[in-house]
CSV table of C-alpha atoms and ligand atoms in Angstrom, one decimal:
chain,number,residue,atom,x,y,z
A,1,MET,CA,11.3,-18.8,42.7
A,2,SER,CA,12.9,-19.6,39.4
A,3,ARG,CA,14.7,-17.1,37.2
A,4,ALA,CA,11.8,-16.7,35.0
A,5,THR,CA,9.4,-15.7,37.8
A,6,GLU,CA,11.9,-13.4,39.1
A,7,ASP,CA,12.2,-11.7,35.6
A,8,ASP,CA,8.5,-11.8,34.9
A,9,HIS,CA,8.1,-10.0,38.3
A,10,ARG,CA,10.7,-7.3,37.2
A,11,TYR,CA,9.5,-6.7,33.9
A,12,ILE,CA,6.1,-7.4,32.9
A,13,TRP,CA,2.9,-5.2,33.5
A,14,HIS,CA,0.2,-8.2,32.9
A,15,PRO,CA,-3.2,-7.4,31.8
A,16,PHE,CA,-6.7,-6.7,34.1
A,17,THR,CA,-4.1,-7.7,36.8
A,18,ALA,CA,-3.5,-6.1,40.4
A,19,THR,CA,0.2,-5.6,40.5
A,20,GLU,CA,0.6,-6.1,44.1
A,21,GLU,CA,-1.1,-9.5,44.7
A,22,TRP,CA,0.5,-10.9,41.1
A,23,ASN,CA,3.7,-10.1,42.9
A,24,SER,CA,2.6,-11.9,45.9
A,25,TYR,CA,3.0,-15.6,44.6
A,26,ASP,CA,4.8,-17.4,42.3
A,27,PRO,CA,3.3,-17.1,38.4
A,28,LEU,CA,2.4,-20.1,36.4
A,29,VAL,CA,5.1,-20.3,33.4
A,30,ILE,CA,3.5,-22.1,30.5
A,31,GLU,CA,6.0,-23.5,28.3
A,32,ARG,CA,4.0,-25.5,25.7
A,33,GLY,CA,0.4,-26.5,24.7
A,34,ASP,CA,-0.4,-30.1,23.9
A,35,GLY,CA,-4.3,-30.8,22.9
A,36,PHE,CA,-6.4,-29.5,25.4
A,37,PHE,CA,-3.6,-29.0,28.1
A,38,LEU,CA,-1.4,-26.0,28.7
A,39,ILE,CA,2.4,-27.3,30.2
A,40,ASP,CA,4.4,-25.6,32.3
A,41,GLU,CA,8.1,-25.1,32.4
A,42,ASN,CA,8.4,-28.5,35.2
A,43,GLY,CA,6.2,-30.7,32.5
A,44,THR,CA,3.1,-30.4,34.8
A,45,PRO,CA,-0.2,-30.5,32.7
A,46,TYR,CA,-3.0,-28.1,33.3
A,47,LEU,CA,-6.3,-28.5,31.5
A,48,ASP,CA,-7.2,-25.2,29.5
A,49,GLY,CA,-11.1,-24.6,31.0
A,50,VAL,CA,-11.2,-21.0,29.5
A,51,SER,CA,-9.6,-21.6,25.9
A,52,SER,CA,-6.9,-19.4,26.7
A,53,ILE,CA,-9.2,-16.4,27.2
A,54,TRP,CA,-12.2,-17.4,25.2
A,55,CYS,CA,-10.5,-18.2,21.8
A,56,ASN,CA,-9.1,-21.7,21.3
A,57,VAL,CA,-11.4,-23.7,19.5
A,58,HIS,CA,-9.9,-27.4,18.4
A,59,GLY,CA,-7.0,-27.6,21.2
A,60,HIS,CA,-3.4,-26.5,21.2
A,61,GLY,CA,-1.1,-27.5,18.5
A,62,HIS,CA,-3.6,-29.0,16.2
A,63,PRO,CA,-1.0,-30.5,13.5
A,64,ARG,CA,-3.4,-29.4,10.6
A,65,ILE,CA,-3.0,-25.7,11.6
A,66,VAL,CA,0.5,-25.7,12.7
A,67,GLU,CA,1.5,-27.3,9.4
A,68,ALA,CA,-0.5,-24.5,7.6
A,69,MET,CA,1.3,-21.7,9.9
A,70,LYS,CA,4.7,-23.7,8.8
A,71,GLN,CA,4.3,-23.3,5.1
A,72,GLN,CA,3.0,-19.7,5.3
A,73,ALA,CA,5.9,-18.7,7.5
A,74,GLU,CA,8.3,-20.2,5.0
A,75,ARG,CA,6.2,-18.2,2.3
A,76,LEU,CA,5.6,-14.8,3.9
A,77,CYS,CA,5.2,-13.9,7.3
A,78,HIS,CA,4.1,-10.1,6.9
A,79,SER,CA,3.6,-7.9,4.0
A,80,THR,CA,0.7,-5.1,4.3
A,81,MET,CA,-2.9,-4.8,3.5
A,82,LEU,CA,-2.2,-1.0,2.7
A,83,GLY,CA,-2.0,-0.7,-0.9
A,84,LEU,CA,-1.2,-4.6,-1.6
A,85,THR,CA,-2.9,-7.6,-1.1
A,86,HIS,CA,-2.0,-11.5,-0.6
A,87,GLU,CA,-3.7,-14.8,-1.5
A,88,PRO,CA,-4.7,-15.8,1.9
A,89,GLY,CA,-6.2,-12.7,2.9
A,90,ILE,CA,-8.2,-12.8,-0.1
A,91,GLU,CA,-9.1,-16.5,0.2
A,92,LEU,CA,-10.1,-16.0,3.9
A,93,ALA,CA,-12.2,-12.9,2.8
A,94,ARG,CA,-14.2,-14.8,0.4
A,95,ARG,CA,-14.9,-17.6,2.8
A,96,LEU,CA,-15.9,-15.5,5.7
A,97,VAL,CA,-18.4,-13.8,3.2
A,98,GLU,CA,-19.5,-17.0,2.0
A,99,MET,CA,-20.1,-18.4,5.7
A,100,THR,CA,-21.9,-15.3,7.3
A,101,PRO,CA,-25.5,-14.4,6.8
A,102,GLN,CA,-26.0,-12.3,3.8
A,103,PRO,CA,-26.0,-9.5,2.8
A,104,LEU,CA,-22.6,-9.1,4.6
A,105,THR,CA,-20.1,-8.7,1.4
A,106,ARG,CA,-17.2,-6.8,2.5
A,107,VAL,CA,-14.1,-7.9,4.9
A,108,PHE,CA,-12.0,-5.3,6.9
A,109,TYR,CA,-9.1,-6.9,8.7
A,110,THR,CA,-7.4,-5.6,11.9
A,111,ASP,CA,-5.8,-7.7,14.7
A,112,SER,CA,-8.2,-7.7,17.8
A,113,GLY,CA,-11.4,-7.6,19.1
A,114,SER,CA,-11.1,-3.9,20.3
A,115,THR,CA,-9.8,-2.7,16.8
A,116,SER,CA,-12.5,-4.7,15.0
A,117,VAL,CA,-15.1,-2.6,17.1
A,118,GLU,CA,-13.1,0.5,16.5
A,119,VAL,CA,-13.6,0.1,12.8
A,120,ALA,CA,-17.2,-0.5,13.2
A,121,ILE,CA,-17.6,2.5,15.3
A,122,ARG,CA,-16.2,4.6,12.6
A,123,MET,CA,-17.8,2.9,9.8
A,124,ALA,CA,-21.1,3.5,11.3
A,125,PHE,CA,-20.6,7.2,11.9
A,126,GLN,CA,-18.9,7.6,8.5
A,127,PHE,CA,-21.6,6.2,6.6
A,128,MET,CA,-24.2,8.1,8.2
A,129,ARG,CA,-22.3,11.4,7.5
A,130,GLN,CA,-22.0,10.0,4.1
A,131,THR,CA,-25.5,9.1,3.1
A,132,GLY,CA,-27.0,12.4,3.9
A,133,ARG,CA,-27.6,12.1,7.7
A,134,PRO,CA,-24.8,13.6,9.4
A,135,HIS,CA,-27.0,14.3,12.5
A,136,LYS,CA,-26.8,10.8,13.2
A,137,THR,CA,-23.6,10.5,15.5
A,138,ARG,CA,-24.6,8.8,18.6
A,139,PHE,CA,-24.4,5.3,19.6
A,140,ILE,CA,-26.6,2.8,21.6
A,141,SER,CA,-24.9,0.0,23.4
A,142,LEU,CA,-26.2,-2.6,26.3
A,143,VAL,CA,-25.7,-2.1,30.1
A,144,ASP,CA,-22.7,-4.2,30.9
A,145,GLY,CA,-21.7,-5.1,27.3
A,146,TYR,CA,-18.1,-5.0,26.6
A,147,HIS,CA,-16.5,-4.5,23.5
A,148,GLY,CA,-12.8,-4.3,24.2
A,149,ASP,CA,-10.4,-2.0,25.9
A,150,THR,CA,-9.5,0.6,23.1
A,151,LEU,CA,-11.1,4.0,24.0
A,152,GLY,CA,-14.0,3.9,21.5
A,153,SER,CA,-15.0,0.4,22.5
A,154,VAL,CA,-14.6,1.7,26.2
A,155,SER,CA,-16.9,4.4,25.6
A,156,LEU,CA,-19.3,1.5,24.2
A,157,GLY,CA,-18.7,-0.8,27.0
A,158,ARG,CA,-18.0,1.5,30.0
A,159,SER,CA,-18.4,-0.6,33.0
A,160,GLU,CA,-18.0,-0.2,36.8
A,161,PRO,CA,-15.5,-0.7,38.4
A,162,PHE,CA,-13.0,-1.1,35.4
A,163,HIS,CA,-13.7,2.6,34.0
A,164,ILE,CA,-14.4,4.8,36.7
A,165,GLY,CA,-12.8,8.2,36.1
A,166,TYR,CA,-12.6,7.7,32.2
A,167,GLU,CA,-15.5,9.9,31.3
A,168,PRO,CA,-13.3,12.7,30.1
A,169,ILE,CA,-11.5,10.6,27.5
A,170,THR,CA,-14.6,8.6,26.4
A,171,PHE,CA,-17.8,9.5,24.6
A,172,GLU,CA,-21.3,9.1,26.2
A,173,VAL,CA,-23.5,6.6,24.7
A,174,PHE,CA,-27.4,5.8,25.4
A,175,LYS,CA,-27.7,2.7,27.5
A,176,LEU,CA,-30.0,0.0,26.9
A,177,ARG,CA,-30.8,-2.5,29.8
A,178,PRO,CA,-30.6,-6.0,28.3
A,179,PRO,CA,-33.4,-8.8,29.0
A,180,PHE,CA,-31.0,-10.0,32.0
A,181,LEU,CA,-31.5,-6.5,34.0
A,182,HIS,CA,-35.2,-6.5,33.5
A,183,GLU,CA,-38.1,-7.8,35.5
A,184,PRO,CA,-38.8,-11.1,35.9
A,185,VAL,CA,-35.1,-12.1,35.2
A,186,ALA,CA,-33.0,-9.5,36.6
A,187,GLY,CA,-30.6,-10.7,39.4
A,188,LEU,CA,-31.5,-14.2,38.6
A,189,GLY,CA,-29.4,-16.8,37.3
A,190,PRO,CA,-32.0,-19.7,36.2
A,191,VAL,CA,-33.8,-18.2,33.2
A,192,ASP,CA,-36.8,-20.4,32.0
A,193,ASP,CA,-37.9,-19.1,28.7
A,194,ASP,CA,-41.2,-17.6,29.4
A,195,SER,CA,-39.8,-15.2,31.6
A,196,LEU,CA,-36.6,-14.4,29.5
A,197,GLN,CA,-39.2,-13.4,26.7
A,198,ALA,CA,-40.9,-11.2,29.1
A,199,ALA,CA,-37.7,-9.5,30.4
A,200,SER,CA,-36.9,-9.1,26.2
A,201,ALA,CA,-40.0,-7.6,25.8
A,202,ALA,CA,-39.5,-5.1,28.3
A,203,SER,CA,-36.0,-4.2,27.0
A,204,LEU,CA,-37.3,-4.0,23.4
A,205,ASP,CA,-39.8,-1.5,24.9
A,206,GLU,CA,-36.9,0.6,26.4
A,207,LEU,CA,-34.9,0.8,22.9
A,208,ALA,CA,-38.3,1.8,21.2
A,209,GLY,CA,-38.6,4.7,23.7
A,210,ILE,CA,-35.2,5.4,23.4
A,211,LEU,CA,-35.3,5.4,19.3
A,212,GLN,CA,-38.6,7.3,19.6
A,213,GLU,CA,-36.9,10.4,21.3
A,214,HIS,CA,-33.6,10.2,20.0
A,215,GLY,CA,-33.4,8.1,16.7
A,216,ASP,CA,-32.6,10.8,14.7
A,217,GLU,CA,-29.2,11.1,16.5
A,218,ILE,CA,-28.4,7.6,16.6
A,219,ALA,CA,-26.0,6.0,14.2
A,220,ALA,CA,-26.0,2.4,15.2
A,221,ILE,CA,-26.6,0.2,18.1
A,222,PHE,CA,-23.8,-2.2,19.3
A,223,LEU,CA,-24.5,-5.6,20.9
A,224,GLU,CA,-22.8,-8.8,21.9
A,225,PRO,CA,-25.5,-11.4,20.3
A,226,LEU,CA,-27.5,-14.0,22.3
A,227,VAL,CA,-24.8,-14.1,25.3
A,228,GLN,CA,-23.0,-11.1,26.9
A,229,GLY,CA,-20.0,-12.6,27.6
A,230,ALA,CA,-17.8,-10.2,29.9
A,231,ALA,CA,-21.2,-9.1,32.0
A,232,GLY,CA,-20.9,-12.8,33.2
A,233,ILE,CA,-22.4,-14.9,30.5
A,234,TRP,CA,-25.6,-13.4,30.4
A,235,PRO,CA,-28.4,-14.8,27.5
A,236,GLN,CA,-30.9,-13.1,25.5
A,237,PRO,CA,-33.5,-15.1,23.7
A,238,PRO,CA,-33.2,-15.2,19.8
A,239,SER,CA,-36.3,-13.0,19.7
A,240,PHE,CA,-34.8,-10.0,21.5
A,241,LEU,CA,-32.2,-9.8,18.3
A,242,ARG,CA,-35.0,-10.1,15.9
A,243,GLY,CA,-36.8,-7.3,18.0
A,244,VAL,CA,-33.7,-5.3,17.9
A,245,ARG,CA,-33.3,-5.7,13.9
A,246,GLU,CA,-36.7,-4.7,13.5
A,247,LEU,CA,-36.3,-1.4,15.4
A,248,CYS,CA,-32.9,-0.6,13.4
A,249,ASP,CA,-35.0,-1.0,10.7
A,250,ARG,CA,-37.6,1.2,11.6
A,251,HIS,CA,-35.8,3.8,12.8
A,252,ASP,CA,-32.7,4.1,10.2
A,253,VAL,CA,-30.1,2.9,12.6
A,254,LEU,CA,-27.2,0.4,12.0
A,255,MET,CA,-27.2,-3.1,14.2
A,256,VAL,CA,-23.6,-3.9,14.8
A,257,CYS,CA,-23.3,-7.3,16.2
A,258,ASP,CA,-20.0,-7.9,18.3
A,259,GLU,CA,-19.4,-11.9,17.9
A,260,VAL,CA,-15.7,-11.6,18.7
A,261,ALA,CA,-16.7,-13.7,21.8
A,262,THR,CA,-19.8,-15.6,20.5
A,263,GLY,CA,-18.5,-16.3,17.0
A,264,PHE,CA,-16.9,-19.6,15.7
A,265,GLY,CA,-19.3,-22.1,17.6
A,266,ARG,CA,-19.2,-21.1,20.9
A,267,THR,CA,-23.2,-20.5,21.3
A,268,GLY,CA,-24.0,-24.0,19.5
A,269,THR,CA,-24.3,-22.5,16.0
A,270,MET,CA,-21.4,-21.2,13.9
A,271,PHE,CA,-22.5,-17.6,14.6
A,272,ALA,CA,-25.0,-16.7,17.1
A,273,VAL,CA,-26.8,-14.5,14.8
A,274,GLU,CA,-27.9,-17.7,13.0
A,275,GLN,CA,-29.9,-18.8,15.8
A,276,ALA,CA,-32.2,-15.6,15.3
A,277,GLY,CA,-32.2,-15.8,11.8
A,278,ILE,CA,-31.1,-12.0,11.0
A,279,CYS,CA,-28.2,-10.2,9.7
A,280,PRO,CA,-26.4,-7.2,11.2
A,281,ASP,CA,-25.1,-4.5,9.1
A,282,ILE,CA,-21.6,-4.7,10.6
A,283,LEU,CA,-20.3,-7.9,12.1
A,284,CYS,CA,-17.4,-8.0,14.4
A,285,LEU,CA,-15.0,-11.3,14.6
A,286,ALA,CA,-11.8,-12.0,16.4
A,287,LYS,CA,-10.8,-14.7,19.1
A,288,GLY,CA,-11.8,-18.1,17.4
A,289,LEU,CA,-11.2,-16.7,13.9
A,290,THR,CA,-7.8,-18.1,14.0
A,291,ALA,CA,-8.6,-21.1,16.4
A,292,GLY,CA,-7.0,-18.9,19.1
A,293,TYR,CA,-3.4,-19.3,17.5
A,294,VAL,CA,-2.2,-16.0,16.3
A,295,ALA,CA,-4.1,-12.3,16.4
A,296,LEU,CA,-6.7,-11.4,13.6
A,297,ALA,CA,-9.7,-9.8,13.5
A,298,ALA,CA,-12.6,-9.0,10.9
A,299,THR,CA,-15.3,-6.3,10.4
A,300,LEU,CA,-17.7,-7.3,8.0
A,301,ALA,CA,-20.2,-5.0,6.3
A,302,THR,CA,-23.0,-5.0,4.1
A,303,ASP,CA,-22.7,-3.8,0.3
A,304,ALA,CA,-24.8,-0.6,1.5
A,305,VAL,CA,-22.2,0.5,4.0
A,306,TYR,CA,-19.4,-0.3,1.7
A,307,ALA,CA,-20.9,1.6,-1.2
A,308,ALA,CA,-21.2,4.9,1.1
A,309,PHE,CA,-17.5,5.0,1.1
A,310,ALA,CA,-17.1,5.1,-2.9
A,311,GLY,CA,-16.0,8.4,-4.6
A,312,ALA,CA,-12.8,10.0,-5.8
A,313,TYR,CA,-9.8,10.2,-3.6
A,314,ASP,CA,-10.5,14.0,-3.3
A,315,GLU,CA,-13.9,13.8,-2.3
A,316,TYR,CA,-12.3,12.1,1.2
A,317,LYS,CA,-15.0,9.5,1.5
A,318,THR,CA,-12.3,6.9,2.3
A,319,LEU,CA,-12.1,4.9,5.5
A,320,PHE,CA,-8.8,6.2,6.8
A,321,HIS,CA,-8.4,3.6,9.1
A,322,GLY,CA,-5.9,0.7,9.3
A,323,HIS,CA,-3.3,-1.3,11.5
A,324,THR,CA,0.0,-2.3,10.7
A,325,TYR,CA,-0.5,-6.1,11.0
A,326,GLY,CA,-4.3,-6.1,10.1
A,327,GLY,CA,-4.9,-8.9,7.5
A,328,ASN,CA,-1.6,-10.4,8.3
A,329,PRO,CA,-1.1,-13.3,6.0
A,330,LEU,CA,0.2,-15.9,8.5
A,331,ALA,CA,-2.7,-15.0,10.6
A,332,CYS,CA,-5.0,-15.3,7.5
A,333,ALA,CA,-3.6,-18.7,6.4
A,334,THR,CA,-3.9,-19.9,10.1
A,335,ALA,CA,-7.8,-18.9,10.0
A,336,ILE,CA,-8.2,-20.6,6.6
A,337,ALA,CA,-6.9,-24.0,8.0
A,338,ASN,CA,-9.0,-23.2,11.2
A,339,LEU,CA,-12.0,-23.0,9.1
A,340,ASP,CA,-11.0,-26.4,7.2
A,341,VAL,CA,-10.7,-28.2,10.5
A,342,PHE,CA,-13.9,-27.0,11.6
A,343,ALA,CA,-15.3,-28.6,8.2
A,344,GLU,CA,-13.3,-31.8,8.4
A,345,GLU,CA,-13.9,-32.3,11.8
A,346,ASP,CA,-17.6,-31.3,12.2
A,347,THR,CA,-16.7,-29.0,15.2
A,348,VAL,CA,-19.9,-27.2,15.7
A,349,ALA,CA,-22.1,-30.1,15.7
A,350,ARG,CA,-19.7,-32.2,17.8
A,351,ALA,CA,-19.5,-29.1,20.2
A,352,ARG,CA,-23.3,-29.0,20.7
A,353,ASP,CA,-22.9,-32.9,21.8
A,354,HIS,CA,-20.2,-31.5,24.1
A,355,ALA,CA,-22.3,-28.9,25.3
A,356,GLU,CA,-24.9,-31.4,26.7
A,357,ALA,CA,-22.4,-33.2,28.2
A,358,LEU,CA,-21.1,-30.2,29.7
A,359,GLY,CA,-24.8,-29.2,31.0
A,360,GLY,CA,-24.7,-32.7,32.5
A,361,ALA,CA,-21.7,-32.3,34.3
A,362,LEU,CA,-22.8,-29.0,35.7
A,363,ASP,CA,-26.0,-30.1,36.9
A,364,ARG,CA,-24.1,-32.9,38.8
A,365,HIS,CA,-21.6,-31.0,40.4
A,366,ILE,CA,-22.2,-27.0,40.7
A,367,GLU,CA,-25.7,-26.8,41.1
A,368,PRO,CA,-25.8,-28.7,44.3
A,369,LEU,CA,-22.8,-26.6,45.8
A,370,GLU,CA,-23.9,-24.4,48.9
A,371,HIS,CA,-22.3,-21.1,47.6
A,372,THR,CA,-22.9,-20.9,44.1
A,373,GLY,CA,-26.0,-19.5,42.1
A,374,PRO,CA,-27.7,-21.1,39.3
A,375,VAL,CA,-25.7,-21.8,36.3
A,376,ARG,CA,-26.1,-20.1,33.1
A,377,ARG,CA,-24.8,-21.9,29.9
A,378,VAL,CA,-25.4,-21.4,26.2
A,379,GLY,CA,-23.5,-23.7,24.1
A,380,THR,CA,-20.2,-24.1,25.7
A,381,MET,CA,-20.1,-20.7,27.4
A,382,VAL,CA,-20.6,-21.0,31.0
A,383,GLY,CA,-21.1,-18.7,33.7
A,384,PHE,CA,-22.2,-18.9,37.7
A,385,ASP,CA,-22.1,-16.8,40.6
A,386,VAL,CA,-20.2,-17.6,43.8
A,387,TYR,CA,-22.3,-16.0,46.8
A,388,ALA,CA,-21.3,-15.7,50.7
A,389,ASP,CA,-25.2,-16.8,50.9
A,390,ALA,CA,-26.8,-18.1,47.8
A,391,ALA,CA,-30.2,-18.0,48.8
A,392,SER,CA,-30.3,-14.1,49.5
A,393,GLY,CA,-27.9,-13.4,46.8
A,394,ARG,CA,-25.2,-11.7,49.6
A,395,ARG,CA,-21.9,-11.8,48.1
A,396,TYR,CA,-18.7,-11.9,49.8
A,397,PRO,CA,-16.5,-8.9,50.4
A,398,ALA,CA,-14.6,-7.9,47.3
A,399,ALA,CA,-11.2,-8.2,49.4
A,400,GLU,CA,-11.8,-11.9,50.1
A,401,ARG,CA,-11.3,-12.7,46.4
A,402,ARG,CA,-13.2,-16.1,46.8
A,403,CYS,CA,-13.5,-16.8,43.3
A,404,HIS,CA,-10.0,-16.0,42.6
A,405,ARG,CA,-9.2,-18.3,45.3
A,406,ALA,CA,-10.9,-21.0,43.6
A,407,VAL,CA,-9.0,-20.4,40.7
A,408,LEU,CA,-5.9,-20.6,42.3
A,409,ALA,CA,-7.5,-24.2,44.3
A,410,ALA,CA,-8.2,-25.5,40.8
A,411,ARG,CA,-4.8,-24.8,39.5
A,412,GLU,CA,-3.3,-26.7,42.3
A,413,GLN,CA,-5.5,-29.6,40.7
A,414,GLY,CA,-4.3,-29.3,37.3
A,415,VAL,CA,-7.0,-26.9,35.8
A,416,ILE,CA,-7.0,-23.6,34.5
A,417,VAL,CA,-10.3,-21.6,34.8
A,418,ARG,CA,-10.7,-17.4,35.5
A,419,GLY,CA,-13.3,-15.9,37.3
A,420,LEU,CA,-14.7,-12.1,36.4
A,421,GLY,CA,-15.1,-11.0,39.7
A,422,ASP,CA,-17.2,-13.5,41.6
A,423,THR,CA,-18.3,-14.9,38.7
A,424,MET,CA,-17.1,-18.1,37.5
A,425,VAL,CA,-16.6,-18.6,33.9
A,426,LEU,CA,-15.9,-22.0,32.0
A,427,MET,CA,-15.1,-22.1,28.2
A,428,PRO,CA,-13.5,-24.8,27.3
A,429,PRO,CA,-12.4,-25.5,23.4
A,430,LEU,CA,-15.0,-26.4,21.3
A,431,SER,CA,-13.2,-30.1,20.5
A,432,MET,CA,-12.8,-30.7,24.6
A,433,PRO,CA,-14.2,-34.3,25.0
A,434,PRO,CA,-16.7,-35.2,27.6
A,435,ASP,CA,-14.1,-36.9,29.9
A,436,LEU,CA,-11.9,-33.9,30.1
A,437,LEU,CA,-15.3,-31.3,30.6
A,438,GLU,CA,-16.3,-33.9,33.4
A,439,ARG,CA,-13.1,-33.5,35.2
A,440,LEU,CA,-13.0,-29.6,34.3
A,441,VAL,CA,-16.2,-29.1,36.2
A,442,ALA,CA,-15.7,-31.6,39.0
A,443,THR,CA,-12.4,-30.1,39.9
A,444,THR,CA,-13.9,-26.6,39.8
A,445,ALA,CA,-16.6,-27.7,41.8
A,446,LYS,CA,-14.4,-29.2,44.6
A,447,ALA,CA,-12.1,-25.8,44.2
A,448,ILE,CA,-15.3,-23.7,44.9
A,449,ASP,CA,-15.9,-25.7,47.7
A,450,SER,CA,-12.5,-25.3,49.4
A,451,ALA,CA,-12.6,-21.6,48.9
A,452,THR,CA,-15.8,-20.9,50.4
A,453,ALA,CA,-15.3,-22.9,53.1
A,454,GLY,CA,-15.2,-21.0,56.5
B,501,PLP,N1,-15.5,-7.8,22.4
B,501,PLP,C1,-16.3,-8.8,23.1
B,501,PLP,C2,-17.4,-9.3,23.0
B,501,PLP,C3,-15.2,-9.4,23.8
B,501,PLP,O1,-15.4,-10.5,24.5
B,501,PLP,C4,-14.0,-9.1,23.7
B,501,PLP,C5,-12.8,-9.5,24.6
B,501,PLP,O2,-13.2,-10.6,25.4
B,501,PLP,C6,-13.6,-8.2,22.9
B,501,PLP,C7,-14.4,-7.5,22.2
B,501,PLP,C8,-12.1,-7.5,23.0
B,501,PLP,O3,-11.3,-8.6,22.1
B,501,PLP,P1,-9.9,-8.3,22.3
B,501,PLP,O4,-9.2,-8.6,23.6
B,501,PLP,O5,-9.1,-9.0,21.4
B,501,PLP,O6,-9.5,-7.0,22.1
């Protein structure tokens, strides 16, 4: 065990990590990144198959982005957005407004996906109070939705088993079953368009029922558009989003789209909502905003929402919310360079081609496996489940940690992936070329085979 490993075990409490299990083996100590590889302290390269938790876009150490970071770091690393402003923050806001659907016109910066959602909760709640609808104080979210780990976002996304027991310190929301939990799709992986449409119609009926009964209490619905990521990469058809938009308009409810995971090209378009041709009232962005290099998030709102916060100071209509590093200039300069690279390298269009190659590799290597269910893929977001018996859908006992074993086996072969329970997730950087995608999928397939043997 190296000194670094010993000190890690002694001093660090890792996120979403069972501490005893963590301390039972030597952790991988990553020293640097190079393109699509993470390189450990011994110089061994590992393919980054989950974009360093769903955020890396163009690979590690992209020279254009690193240069922009260096230049900004020499100029100014941090000032504040409280009472001051700066050029990178202004330019980035303008570009975000230009590239997102209209009428999103205002950008509120924070520093993580979770805080971008917290801000959206407060915007929606206060918007209703300040526009003569103080009774609209409640929210709807999707079953198995995930919006982050601060308590507001946990209230929206509360899921078993992570949030068992948190009821006393979170607020209750109306839960809508998304299409993947409705017949005829429920429980299945392969979702042909017709069955997904039918399930979506059932989900929209359920939403109409909730709004019929409780619409006058509800301020907003929060959802991850097109794909529920942390639920296990479960898709919705674009028509579902159009249906939600219509129902929100009919019942005077704000639509908040959390594109923290789906934004910046992951689903095949720059933003998932583009595929439905709709515009939410509030849009949350993080992760890929800075190409996955530094922490930054943005909550975009329409002029109508923004206008409700106007007034003299002593009317107390202000959004009294902010985080020290929200809109950090180094992060904003990084995000601007990221957007430049998107344009220069035509990243979204290329990622659509890569997604086709990824689909082919999944067909060849994962679909034939004995212990996996059907593959779900939207753009470059991939999920599939590991089963004791795939035909009946019988799972392994959680303690066997089969998916986690596959993660460790893939690592032995130089590939980093990460499961969610017994759902394996692959989410390569958008620019990862087809030969590396092939390697990612083939290695993962072999790792699952070995982890499910016996
Ligand atoms: N919203 C969605 C849809 C996410 O997938 C995530 C993280 O995976 C978050 C919010 C939380 O983002 P963060 O981890 O940056 O707080």
